[in-house]
Short mmCIF file of C-alpha atoms in Angstrom, two decimals:
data_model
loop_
_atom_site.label_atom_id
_atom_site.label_comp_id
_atom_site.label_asym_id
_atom_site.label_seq_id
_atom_site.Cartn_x
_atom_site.Cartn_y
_atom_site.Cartn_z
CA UNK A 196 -4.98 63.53 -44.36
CA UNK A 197 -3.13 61.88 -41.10
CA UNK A 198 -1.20 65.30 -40.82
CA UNK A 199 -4.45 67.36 -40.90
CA UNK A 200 -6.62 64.88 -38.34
CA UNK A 201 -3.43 65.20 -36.08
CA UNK A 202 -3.14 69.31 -36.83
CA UNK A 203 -6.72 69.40 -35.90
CA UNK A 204 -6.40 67.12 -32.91
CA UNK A 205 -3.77 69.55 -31.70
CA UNK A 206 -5.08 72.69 -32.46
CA UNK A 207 -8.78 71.60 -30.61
CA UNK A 208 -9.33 73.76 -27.46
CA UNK A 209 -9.05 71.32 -25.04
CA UNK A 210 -9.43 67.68 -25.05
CA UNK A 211 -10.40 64.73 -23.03
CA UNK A 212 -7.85 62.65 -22.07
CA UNK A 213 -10.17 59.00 -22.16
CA UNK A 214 -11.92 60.62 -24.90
CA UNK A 215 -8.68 61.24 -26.78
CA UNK A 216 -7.24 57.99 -25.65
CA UNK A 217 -6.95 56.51 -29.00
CA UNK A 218 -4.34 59.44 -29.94
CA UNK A 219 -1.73 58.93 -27.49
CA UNK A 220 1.38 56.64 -28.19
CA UNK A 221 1.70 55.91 -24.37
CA UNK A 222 0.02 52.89 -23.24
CA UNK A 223 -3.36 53.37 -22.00
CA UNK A 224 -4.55 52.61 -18.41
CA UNK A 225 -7.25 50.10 -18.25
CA UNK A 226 -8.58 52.08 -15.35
CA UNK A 227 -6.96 55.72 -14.38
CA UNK A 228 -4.97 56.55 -11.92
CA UNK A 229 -5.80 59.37 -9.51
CA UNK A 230 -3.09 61.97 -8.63
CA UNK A 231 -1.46 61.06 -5.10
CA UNK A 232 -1.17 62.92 -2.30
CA UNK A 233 2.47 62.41 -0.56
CA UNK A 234 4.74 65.12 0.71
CA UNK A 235 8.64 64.14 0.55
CA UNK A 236 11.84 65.95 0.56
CA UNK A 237 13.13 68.04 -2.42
CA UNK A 238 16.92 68.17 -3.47
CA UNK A 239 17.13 71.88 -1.25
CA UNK A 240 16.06 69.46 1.45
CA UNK A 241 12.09 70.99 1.29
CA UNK A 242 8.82 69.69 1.92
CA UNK A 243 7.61 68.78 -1.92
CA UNK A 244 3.56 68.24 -1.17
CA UNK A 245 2.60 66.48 -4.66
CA UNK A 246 -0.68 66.95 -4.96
CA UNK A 247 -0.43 70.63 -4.10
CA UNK A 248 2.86 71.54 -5.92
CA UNK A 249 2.20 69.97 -9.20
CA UNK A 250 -1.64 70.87 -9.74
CA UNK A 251 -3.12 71.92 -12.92
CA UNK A 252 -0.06 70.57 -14.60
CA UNK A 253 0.84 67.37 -16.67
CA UNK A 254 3.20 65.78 -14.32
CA UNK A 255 5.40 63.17 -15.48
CA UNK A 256 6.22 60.74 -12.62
CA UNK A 257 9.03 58.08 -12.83
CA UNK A 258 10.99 56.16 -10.22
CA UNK A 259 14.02 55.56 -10.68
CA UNK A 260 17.66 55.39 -9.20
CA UNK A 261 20.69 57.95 -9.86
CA UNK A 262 22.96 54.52 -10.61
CA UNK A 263 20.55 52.81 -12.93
CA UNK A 264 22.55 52.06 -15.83
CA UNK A 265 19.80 51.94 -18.69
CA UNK A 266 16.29 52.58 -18.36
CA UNK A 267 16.42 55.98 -15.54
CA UNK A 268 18.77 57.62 -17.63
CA UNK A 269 17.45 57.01 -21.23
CA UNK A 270 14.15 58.05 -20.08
CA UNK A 271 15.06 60.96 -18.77
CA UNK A 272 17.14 61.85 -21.20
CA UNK A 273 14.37 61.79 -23.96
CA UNK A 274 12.29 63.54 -22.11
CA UNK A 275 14.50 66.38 -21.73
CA UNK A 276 15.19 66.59 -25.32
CA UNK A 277 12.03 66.93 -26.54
CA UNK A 278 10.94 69.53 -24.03
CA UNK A 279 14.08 71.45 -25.30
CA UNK A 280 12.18 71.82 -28.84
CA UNK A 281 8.69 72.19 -27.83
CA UNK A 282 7.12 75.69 -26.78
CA UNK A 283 7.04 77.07 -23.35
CA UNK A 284 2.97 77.18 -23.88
CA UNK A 285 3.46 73.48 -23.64
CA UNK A 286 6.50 72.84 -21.46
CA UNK A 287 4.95 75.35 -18.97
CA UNK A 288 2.45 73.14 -17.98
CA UNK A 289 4.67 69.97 -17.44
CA UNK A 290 6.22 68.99 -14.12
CA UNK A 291 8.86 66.40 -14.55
CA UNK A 292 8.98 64.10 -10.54
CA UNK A 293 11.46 61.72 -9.74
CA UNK A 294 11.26 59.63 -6.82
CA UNK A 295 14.60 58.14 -5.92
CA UNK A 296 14.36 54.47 -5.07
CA UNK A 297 18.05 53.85 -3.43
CA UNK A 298 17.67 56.75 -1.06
CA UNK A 299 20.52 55.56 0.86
CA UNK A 300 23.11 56.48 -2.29
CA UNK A 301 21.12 59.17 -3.96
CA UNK A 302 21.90 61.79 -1.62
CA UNK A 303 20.29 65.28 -2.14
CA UNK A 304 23.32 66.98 -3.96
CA UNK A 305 24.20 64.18 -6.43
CA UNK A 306 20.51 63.73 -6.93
CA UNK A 307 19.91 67.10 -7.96
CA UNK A 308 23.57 67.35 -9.97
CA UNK A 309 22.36 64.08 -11.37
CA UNK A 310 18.69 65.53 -12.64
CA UNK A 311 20.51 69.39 -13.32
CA UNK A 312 22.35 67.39 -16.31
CA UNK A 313 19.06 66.46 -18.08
CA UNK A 314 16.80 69.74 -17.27
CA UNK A 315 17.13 72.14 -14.43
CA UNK A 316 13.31 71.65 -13.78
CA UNK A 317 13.15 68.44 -12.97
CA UNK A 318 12.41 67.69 -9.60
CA UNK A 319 14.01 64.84 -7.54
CA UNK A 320 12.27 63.25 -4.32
CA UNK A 321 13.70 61.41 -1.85
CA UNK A 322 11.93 59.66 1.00
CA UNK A 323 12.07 56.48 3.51
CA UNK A 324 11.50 53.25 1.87
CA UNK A 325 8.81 52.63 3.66
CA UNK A 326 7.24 56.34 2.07
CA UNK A 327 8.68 55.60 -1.72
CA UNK A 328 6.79 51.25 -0.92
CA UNK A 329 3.50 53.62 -0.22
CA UNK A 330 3.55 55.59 -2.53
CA UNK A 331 3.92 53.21 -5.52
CA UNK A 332 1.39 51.16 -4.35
CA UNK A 333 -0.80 54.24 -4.21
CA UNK A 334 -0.25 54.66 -8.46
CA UNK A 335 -0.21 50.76 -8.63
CA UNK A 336 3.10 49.90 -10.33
CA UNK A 337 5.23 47.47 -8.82
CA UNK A 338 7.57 48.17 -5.99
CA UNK A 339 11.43 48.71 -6.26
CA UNK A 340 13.53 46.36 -5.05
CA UNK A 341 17.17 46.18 -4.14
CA UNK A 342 19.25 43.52 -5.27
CA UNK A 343 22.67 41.81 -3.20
CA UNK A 344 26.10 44.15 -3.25
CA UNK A 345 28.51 42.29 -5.15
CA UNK A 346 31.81 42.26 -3.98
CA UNK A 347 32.57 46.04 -4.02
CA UNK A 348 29.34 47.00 -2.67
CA UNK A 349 27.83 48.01 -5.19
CA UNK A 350 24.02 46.62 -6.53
CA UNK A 351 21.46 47.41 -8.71
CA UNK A 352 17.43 47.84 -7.82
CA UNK A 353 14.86 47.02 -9.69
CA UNK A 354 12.42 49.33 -10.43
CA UNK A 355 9.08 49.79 -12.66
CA UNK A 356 10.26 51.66 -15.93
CA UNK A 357 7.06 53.21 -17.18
CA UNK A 358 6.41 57.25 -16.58
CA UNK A 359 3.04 58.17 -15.43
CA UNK A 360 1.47 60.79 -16.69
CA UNK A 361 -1.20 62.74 -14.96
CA UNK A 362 -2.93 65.03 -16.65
CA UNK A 363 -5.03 67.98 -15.47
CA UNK A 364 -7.75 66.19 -14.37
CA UNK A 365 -5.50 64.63 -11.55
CA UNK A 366 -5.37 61.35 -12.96
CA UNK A 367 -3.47 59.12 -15.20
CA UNK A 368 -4.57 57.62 -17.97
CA UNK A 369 -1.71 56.53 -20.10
CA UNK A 370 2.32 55.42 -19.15
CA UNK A 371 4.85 55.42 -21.02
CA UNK A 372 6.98 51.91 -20.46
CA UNK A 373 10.57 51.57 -21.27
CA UNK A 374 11.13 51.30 -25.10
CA UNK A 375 9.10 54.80 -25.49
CA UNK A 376 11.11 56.69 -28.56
CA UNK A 377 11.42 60.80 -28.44
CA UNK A 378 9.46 60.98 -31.51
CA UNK A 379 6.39 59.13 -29.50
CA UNK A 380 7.36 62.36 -26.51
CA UNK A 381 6.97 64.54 -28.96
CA UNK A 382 3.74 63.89 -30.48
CA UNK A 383 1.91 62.90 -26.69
CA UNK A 384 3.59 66.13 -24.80
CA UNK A 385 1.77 68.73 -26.26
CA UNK A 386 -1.76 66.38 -26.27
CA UNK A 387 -1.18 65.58 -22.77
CA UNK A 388 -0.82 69.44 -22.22
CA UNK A 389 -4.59 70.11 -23.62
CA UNK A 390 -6.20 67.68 -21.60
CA UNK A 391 -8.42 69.88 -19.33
CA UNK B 140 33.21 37.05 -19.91
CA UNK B 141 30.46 36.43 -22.34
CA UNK B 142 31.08 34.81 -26.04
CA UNK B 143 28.80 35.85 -29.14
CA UNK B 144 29.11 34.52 -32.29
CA UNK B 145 28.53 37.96 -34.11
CA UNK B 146 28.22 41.15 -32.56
CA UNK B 147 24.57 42.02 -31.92
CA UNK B 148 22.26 44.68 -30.02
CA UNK B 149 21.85 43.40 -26.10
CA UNK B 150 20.38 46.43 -24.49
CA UNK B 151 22.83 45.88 -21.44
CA UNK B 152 25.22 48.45 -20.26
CA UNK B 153 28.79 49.09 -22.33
CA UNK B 154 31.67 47.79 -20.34
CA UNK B 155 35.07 48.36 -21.52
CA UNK B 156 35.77 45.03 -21.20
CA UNK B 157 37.47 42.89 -23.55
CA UNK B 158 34.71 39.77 -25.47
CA UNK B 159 35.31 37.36 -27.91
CA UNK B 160 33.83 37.18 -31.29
CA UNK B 161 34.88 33.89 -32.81
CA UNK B 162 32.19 34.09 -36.16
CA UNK B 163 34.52 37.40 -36.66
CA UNK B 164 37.77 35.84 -36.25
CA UNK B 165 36.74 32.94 -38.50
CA UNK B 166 35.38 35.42 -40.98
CA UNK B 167 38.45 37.42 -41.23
CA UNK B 168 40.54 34.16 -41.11
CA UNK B 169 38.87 33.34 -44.41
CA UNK B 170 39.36 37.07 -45.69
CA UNK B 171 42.72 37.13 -45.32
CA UNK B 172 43.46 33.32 -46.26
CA UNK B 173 41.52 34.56 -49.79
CA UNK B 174 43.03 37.52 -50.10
CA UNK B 175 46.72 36.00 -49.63
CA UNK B 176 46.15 33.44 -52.33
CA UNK B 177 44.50 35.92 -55.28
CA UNK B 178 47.36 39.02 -54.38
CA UNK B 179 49.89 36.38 -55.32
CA UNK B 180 51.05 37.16 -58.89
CA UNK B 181 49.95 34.22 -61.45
CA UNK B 182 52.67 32.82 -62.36
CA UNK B 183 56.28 31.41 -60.12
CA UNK B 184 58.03 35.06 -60.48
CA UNK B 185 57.11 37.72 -58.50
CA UNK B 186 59.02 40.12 -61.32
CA UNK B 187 55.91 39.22 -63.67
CA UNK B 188 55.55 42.26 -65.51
CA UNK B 189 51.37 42.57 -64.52
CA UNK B 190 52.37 41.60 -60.91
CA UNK B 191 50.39 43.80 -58.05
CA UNK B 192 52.68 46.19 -56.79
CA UNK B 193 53.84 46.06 -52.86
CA UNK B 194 52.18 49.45 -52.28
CA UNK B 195 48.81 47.92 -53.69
CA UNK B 196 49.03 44.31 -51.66
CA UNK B 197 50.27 46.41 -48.41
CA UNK B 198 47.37 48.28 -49.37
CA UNK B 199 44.86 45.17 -49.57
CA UNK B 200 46.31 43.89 -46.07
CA UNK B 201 44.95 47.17 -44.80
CA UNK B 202 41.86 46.42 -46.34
CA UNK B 203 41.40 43.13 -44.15
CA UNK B 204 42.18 45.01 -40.75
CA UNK B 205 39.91 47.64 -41.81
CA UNK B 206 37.07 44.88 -41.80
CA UNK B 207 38.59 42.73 -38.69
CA UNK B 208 38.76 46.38 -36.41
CA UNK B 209 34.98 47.45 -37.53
CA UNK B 210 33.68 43.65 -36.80
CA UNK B 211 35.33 42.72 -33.66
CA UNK B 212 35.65 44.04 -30.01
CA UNK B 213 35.40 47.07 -29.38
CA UNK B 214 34.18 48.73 -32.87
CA UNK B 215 32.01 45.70 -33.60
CA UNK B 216 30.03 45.53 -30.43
CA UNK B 217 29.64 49.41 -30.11
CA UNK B 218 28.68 49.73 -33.31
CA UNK B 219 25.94 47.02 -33.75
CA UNK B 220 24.57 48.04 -30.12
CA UNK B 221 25.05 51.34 -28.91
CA UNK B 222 26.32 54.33 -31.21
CA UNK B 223 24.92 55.46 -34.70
CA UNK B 224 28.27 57.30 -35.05
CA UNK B 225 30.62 53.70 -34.57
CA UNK B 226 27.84 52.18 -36.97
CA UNK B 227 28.58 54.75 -39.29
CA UNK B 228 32.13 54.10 -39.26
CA UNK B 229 31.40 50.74 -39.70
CA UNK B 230 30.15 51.13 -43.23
CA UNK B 231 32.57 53.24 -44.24
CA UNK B 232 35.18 50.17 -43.84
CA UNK B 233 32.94 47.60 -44.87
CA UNK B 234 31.30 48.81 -47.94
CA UNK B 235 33.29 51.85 -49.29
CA UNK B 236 37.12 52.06 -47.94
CA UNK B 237 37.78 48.15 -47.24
CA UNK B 238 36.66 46.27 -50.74
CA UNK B 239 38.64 49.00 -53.54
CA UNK B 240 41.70 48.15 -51.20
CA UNK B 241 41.50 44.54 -51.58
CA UNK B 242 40.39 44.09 -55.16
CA UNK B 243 43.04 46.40 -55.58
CA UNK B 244 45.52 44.15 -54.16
CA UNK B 245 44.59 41.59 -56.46
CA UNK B 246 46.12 40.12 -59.85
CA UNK B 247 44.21 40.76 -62.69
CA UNK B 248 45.73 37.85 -64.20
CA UNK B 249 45.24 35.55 -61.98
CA UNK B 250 41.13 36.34 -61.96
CA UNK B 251 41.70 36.30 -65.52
CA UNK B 252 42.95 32.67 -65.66
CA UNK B 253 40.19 31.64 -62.80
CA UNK B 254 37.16 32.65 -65.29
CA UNK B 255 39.08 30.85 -68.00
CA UNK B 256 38.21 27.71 -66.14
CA UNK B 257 35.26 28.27 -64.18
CA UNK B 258 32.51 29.26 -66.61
CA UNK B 259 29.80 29.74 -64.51
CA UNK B 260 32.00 32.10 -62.32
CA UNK B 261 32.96 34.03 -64.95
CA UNK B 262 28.96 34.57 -65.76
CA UNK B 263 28.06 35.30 -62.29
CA UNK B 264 31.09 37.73 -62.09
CA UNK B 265 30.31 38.96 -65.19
CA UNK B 266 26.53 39.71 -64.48
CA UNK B 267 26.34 41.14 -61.18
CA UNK B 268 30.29 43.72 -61.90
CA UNK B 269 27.76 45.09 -64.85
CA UNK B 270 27.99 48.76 -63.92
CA UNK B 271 24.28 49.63 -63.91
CA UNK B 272 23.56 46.13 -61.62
CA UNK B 273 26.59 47.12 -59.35
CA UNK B 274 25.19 50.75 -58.65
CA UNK B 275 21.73 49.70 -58.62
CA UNK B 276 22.66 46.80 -56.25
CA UNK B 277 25.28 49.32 -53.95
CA UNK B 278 22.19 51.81 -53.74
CA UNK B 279 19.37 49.61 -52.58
CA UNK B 280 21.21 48.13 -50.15
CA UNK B 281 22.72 50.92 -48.56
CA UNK B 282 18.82 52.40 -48.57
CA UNK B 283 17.60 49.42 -47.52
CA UNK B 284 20.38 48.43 -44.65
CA UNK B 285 19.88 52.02 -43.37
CA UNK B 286 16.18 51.97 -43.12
CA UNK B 287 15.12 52.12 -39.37
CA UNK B 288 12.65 49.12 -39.52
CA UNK B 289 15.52 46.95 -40.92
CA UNK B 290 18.14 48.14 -38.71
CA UNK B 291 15.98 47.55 -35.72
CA UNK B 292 15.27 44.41 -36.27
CA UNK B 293 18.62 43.02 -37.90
CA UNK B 294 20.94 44.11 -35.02
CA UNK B 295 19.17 42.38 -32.11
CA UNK B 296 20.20 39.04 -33.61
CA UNK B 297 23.78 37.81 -34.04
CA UNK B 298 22.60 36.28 -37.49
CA UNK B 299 20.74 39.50 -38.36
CA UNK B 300 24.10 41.50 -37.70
CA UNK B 301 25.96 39.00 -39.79
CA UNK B 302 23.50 39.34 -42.90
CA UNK B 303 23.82 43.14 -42.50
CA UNK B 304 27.43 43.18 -42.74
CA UNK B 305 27.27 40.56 -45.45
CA UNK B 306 25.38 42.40 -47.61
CA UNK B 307 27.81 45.65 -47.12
CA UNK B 308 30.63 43.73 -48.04
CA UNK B 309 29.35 42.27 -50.72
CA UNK B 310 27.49 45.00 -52.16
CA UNK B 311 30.53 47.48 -51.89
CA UNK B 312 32.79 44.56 -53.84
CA UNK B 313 30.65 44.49 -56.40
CA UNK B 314 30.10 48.26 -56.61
CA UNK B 315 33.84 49.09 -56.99
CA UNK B 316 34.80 45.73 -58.92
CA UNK B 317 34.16 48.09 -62.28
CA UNK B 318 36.05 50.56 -61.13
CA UNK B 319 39.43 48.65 -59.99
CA UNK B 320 39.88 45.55 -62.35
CA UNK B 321 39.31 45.34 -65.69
CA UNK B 322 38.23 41.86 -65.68
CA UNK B 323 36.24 41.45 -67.80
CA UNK B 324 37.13 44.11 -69.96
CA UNK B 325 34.61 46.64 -70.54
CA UNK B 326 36.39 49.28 -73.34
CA UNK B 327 33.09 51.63 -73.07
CA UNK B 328 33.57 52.42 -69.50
CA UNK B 329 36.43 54.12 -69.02
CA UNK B 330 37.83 57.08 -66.86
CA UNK B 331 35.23 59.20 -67.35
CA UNK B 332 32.37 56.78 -66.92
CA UNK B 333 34.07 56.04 -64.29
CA UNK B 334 34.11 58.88 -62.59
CA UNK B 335 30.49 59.26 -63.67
CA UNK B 336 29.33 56.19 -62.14
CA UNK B 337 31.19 56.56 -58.97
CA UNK B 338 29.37 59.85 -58.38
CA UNK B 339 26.35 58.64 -59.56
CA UNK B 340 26.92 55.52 -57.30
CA UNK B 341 26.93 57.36 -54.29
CA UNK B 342 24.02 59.56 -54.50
CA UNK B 343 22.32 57.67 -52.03
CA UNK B 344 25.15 57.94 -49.75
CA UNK B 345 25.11 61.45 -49.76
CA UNK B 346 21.33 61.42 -49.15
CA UNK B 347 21.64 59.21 -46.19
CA UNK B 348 24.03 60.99 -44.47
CA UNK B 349 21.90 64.57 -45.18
CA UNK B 350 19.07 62.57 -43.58
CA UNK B 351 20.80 61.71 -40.16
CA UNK B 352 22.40 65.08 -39.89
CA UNK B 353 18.90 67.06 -40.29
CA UNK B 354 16.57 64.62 -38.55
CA UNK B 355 14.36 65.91 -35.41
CA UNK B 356 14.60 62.79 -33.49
CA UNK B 357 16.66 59.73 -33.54
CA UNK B 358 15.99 57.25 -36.21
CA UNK B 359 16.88 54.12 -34.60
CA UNK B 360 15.38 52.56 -31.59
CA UNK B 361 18.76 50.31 -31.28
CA UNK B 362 20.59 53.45 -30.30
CA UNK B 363 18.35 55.53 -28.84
CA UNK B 364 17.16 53.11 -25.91
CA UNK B 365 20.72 52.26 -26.02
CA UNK B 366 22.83 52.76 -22.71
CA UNK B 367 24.58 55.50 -23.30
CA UNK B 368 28.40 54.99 -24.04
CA UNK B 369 29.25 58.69 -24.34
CA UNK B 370 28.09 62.28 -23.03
CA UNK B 371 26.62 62.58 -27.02
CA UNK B 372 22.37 62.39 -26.69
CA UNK B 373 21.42 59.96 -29.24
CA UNK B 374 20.59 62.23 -31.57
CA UNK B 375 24.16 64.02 -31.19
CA UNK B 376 25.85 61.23 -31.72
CA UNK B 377 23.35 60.39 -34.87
CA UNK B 378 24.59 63.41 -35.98
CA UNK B 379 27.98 62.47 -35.39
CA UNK B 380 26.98 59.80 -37.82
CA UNK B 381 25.66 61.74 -40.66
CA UNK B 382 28.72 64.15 -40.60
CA UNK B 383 31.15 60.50 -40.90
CA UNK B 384 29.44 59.73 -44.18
CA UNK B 385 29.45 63.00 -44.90
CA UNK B 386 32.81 64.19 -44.45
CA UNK B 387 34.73 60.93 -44.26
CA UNK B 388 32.88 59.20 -47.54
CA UNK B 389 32.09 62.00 -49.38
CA UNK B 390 35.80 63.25 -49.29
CA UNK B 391 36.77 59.73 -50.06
CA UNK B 392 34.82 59.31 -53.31
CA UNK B 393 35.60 62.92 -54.19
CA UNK B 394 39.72 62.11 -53.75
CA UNK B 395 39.27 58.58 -55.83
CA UNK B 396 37.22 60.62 -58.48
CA UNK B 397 39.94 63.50 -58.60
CA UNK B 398 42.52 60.35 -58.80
CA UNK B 399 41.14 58.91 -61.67
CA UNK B 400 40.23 62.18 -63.73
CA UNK B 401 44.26 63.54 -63.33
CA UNK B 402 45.48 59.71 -65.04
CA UNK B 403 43.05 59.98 -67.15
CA UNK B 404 43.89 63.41 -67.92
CA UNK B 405 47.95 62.71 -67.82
CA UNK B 406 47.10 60.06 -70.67
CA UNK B 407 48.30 60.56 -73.70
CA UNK B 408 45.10 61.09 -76.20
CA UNK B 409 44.97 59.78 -79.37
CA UNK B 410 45.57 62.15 -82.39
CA UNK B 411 42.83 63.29 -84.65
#
């Protein structure tokens, strides 16, 4: 019965994504977030307009850091798998963003070597601080912040770990927080990709 | 540098840096302490003609390292926290290579003489090296240790990771006590319900390790959200894990069935 709600839910022409809330496995938004409008720099060291280059798609935006040792990479990681074994009806409409939050290290090449290893389409962002501090306050998650080099110069920066999705209708009503399993990808993906 | 008790799930990044385990060290302590005083043959001369043989107590001395090198840094740690395939390997030793070797390292005679004396021992012995409780035992806790709910909640305590580990041990002495010593003697299963049992025995194991191989997504949470240690996805190296049991323990039960049917078969039968 489960398996033939969910086929059904699937199969339905297009859904609503606060009317469908109940069916994701991402955490809903008390109140959703509207798609941003921010222009950065791309990896080929372009002009990436958000709002412009990623509409009508689901657009999965993370921050994150080419160094992080856990949460950037695991994320990105699932993500990348699943979209591997879904359809290109689905994975055509999803735009994966990453917005660098140590700038200074991430420089365009390793950035885009970095994001190459997970999936080819994934875009990486880089911008001033001061842009990246804007911009998350603009999809309200809390901002990154650097911590002290140890001895050998090297530090960590802590960073919000949940994905935002926004859907088609420019907004975002469910993340996806650290701790979010491929099998929980899998089954929001290709729900997030009917939302009209 | 950090000290744990027991090996559990932190969710912080692998170093290859050396840590101390000293629940491990104390637990393999008392392994080997036990298993130097029941290898020794019963009796003040080591020419006794039922003594273990030096093969078999070199043999049970591999048997403890097996269990000290898949507890403690770096097997232990890696294992518990951050790759199916090391937790895999982990079993292996604990529950199906490790506990033959060391029950076959010990003197019948000598476990003979203890239940002589200790009646409620022998009872308890008795009961749970009963064939059908040994399987039955073997099989639901290799189901149950391998289900992802348990898995993910065991390993993120040090205790948890103990019980697990525990309860391989134990479950895998029990399972192959029937097979190895005789004690107490059981003249209705021989070789070839041996054989029988040890294939029957390990049904589950083959099932398990189908499972991992085939699944579409990674079963545990432990080592998916885990930092990776290698370029293996999570999956991969669940894979990784499925082929171990697969390869490794199905091989393994398949040689130690083959071993026992050729005695058996080199025995001379009783004529008609």
């Amino acid at each position: 019965m489960v398996i033939l709600i969910e086929m059904l839910a699937i199969a339905g022409c297009g859904i609503s994504a606060e009317s469908g809330g109940s069916a994701y496995r991402g955490a809903m938004l008390g109140k959703a977030v509207p798609r941003p409008s921010f222009t950065l720099t791309d990896t080929h060291g372009q002009p990436f307009d958000f709002r412009a280059q990623t509409d009508d798609t689901v657009t999965l935006l993370f921050f994150g850091y080419l160094s992080c040792p856990d949460v950037c990479p695991v994320h990105l990681s699932n993500i990348a798998t699943v979209m591997r074994g879904l359809p290109y009806e689905v994975t055509g409409k999803i735009r994966v963003v990453f917005v660098t939050t140590d700038p200074a290290r991430d420089t365009p090449e390793k950035l885009h070597a970095w994001l190459a290893g997970f999936d080819p389409s994934f875009v990486g962002l880089r911008g001033t601080p001061e842009q990246i501090k804007a911009i998350e306050k603009m999809v309200d998650v809390a901002p990154a912040v650097a911590a002290a080099p140890d001895s050998a110069g090297a530090y960590e920066v802590g960073h919000a770990a949940q994905v935002l999705a926004f859907t088609r209708d420019d907004s975002a009503h469910v993340v996806y927080p650290f701790g979010t399993r491929q099998a929980d990808w899998a089954h929001d993906l290709p729900l997030l990709a009917k939302v009209k | 540098m950090s000290v744990q008790w027991w090996c559990s799930a932190r969710g912080i990044p692998w170093r290859w840096s050396w840590q101390a385990y000293p629940g491990v060290w104390i637990a393999v302590l008392a392994l080997g302490a036990a298993y130097a005083r029941w290898s020794r043959p019963n009796g003040e001369s080591t020419s006794h003609p039922n003594a273990v043989s030096e093969g078999r107590r070199v043999g049970g001395w591999i048997g403890v390292a097996l269990v000290w090198a898949s507890l403690d840094w770096p097997g232990g740690p890696l294992g518990t926290g951050y790759l199916s395939s090391v937790h895999a390997a982990q079993f292996l030793a604990l529950a199906m290579i490790a506990p033959p070797l060391l029950l076959r390292g010990i003197d019948g005679n000598r476990i003979r003489a203890f239940l002589a004396r200790n009646g409620i021992a022998a009872k308890i012995i008795t009961a749970v090296t009963t064939p059908l409780f040994a399987m039955l035992a073997f099989t639901i806790v290799m189901l149950a240790t391998h289900a992802p709910g348990v898995v993910d909640t065991l390993m993120r305590s040090q205790l948890g990771a103990f019980a697990l580990d525990l309860a391989w041990f134990l479950s895998g002495l029990t399972f192959w006590w029937p097979v190895v010593i005789d004690v107490p003697l059981r003249e209705r299963f021989g070789p070839p319900m041996r054989m029988l049992y040890l294939f029957a025995g390990t049904q589950a194991h083959l099932y398990l390790s189908m499972w991992l191989l085939l699944a579409e997504f990674p079963a545990y949470g432990i080592y998916e959200l885990a930092p990776r240690v290698t370029r293996l996805s999570a999956l991969e190296d669940q894979q990784v894990a499925g082929g171990l049991l697969l390869t490794i323990g199905g091989t393994y039960v398949l040689a130690v069935i083959s071993v026992l049917f050729f005695r058996w078969f080199a025995e001379p039968q009783p004529e008609a």
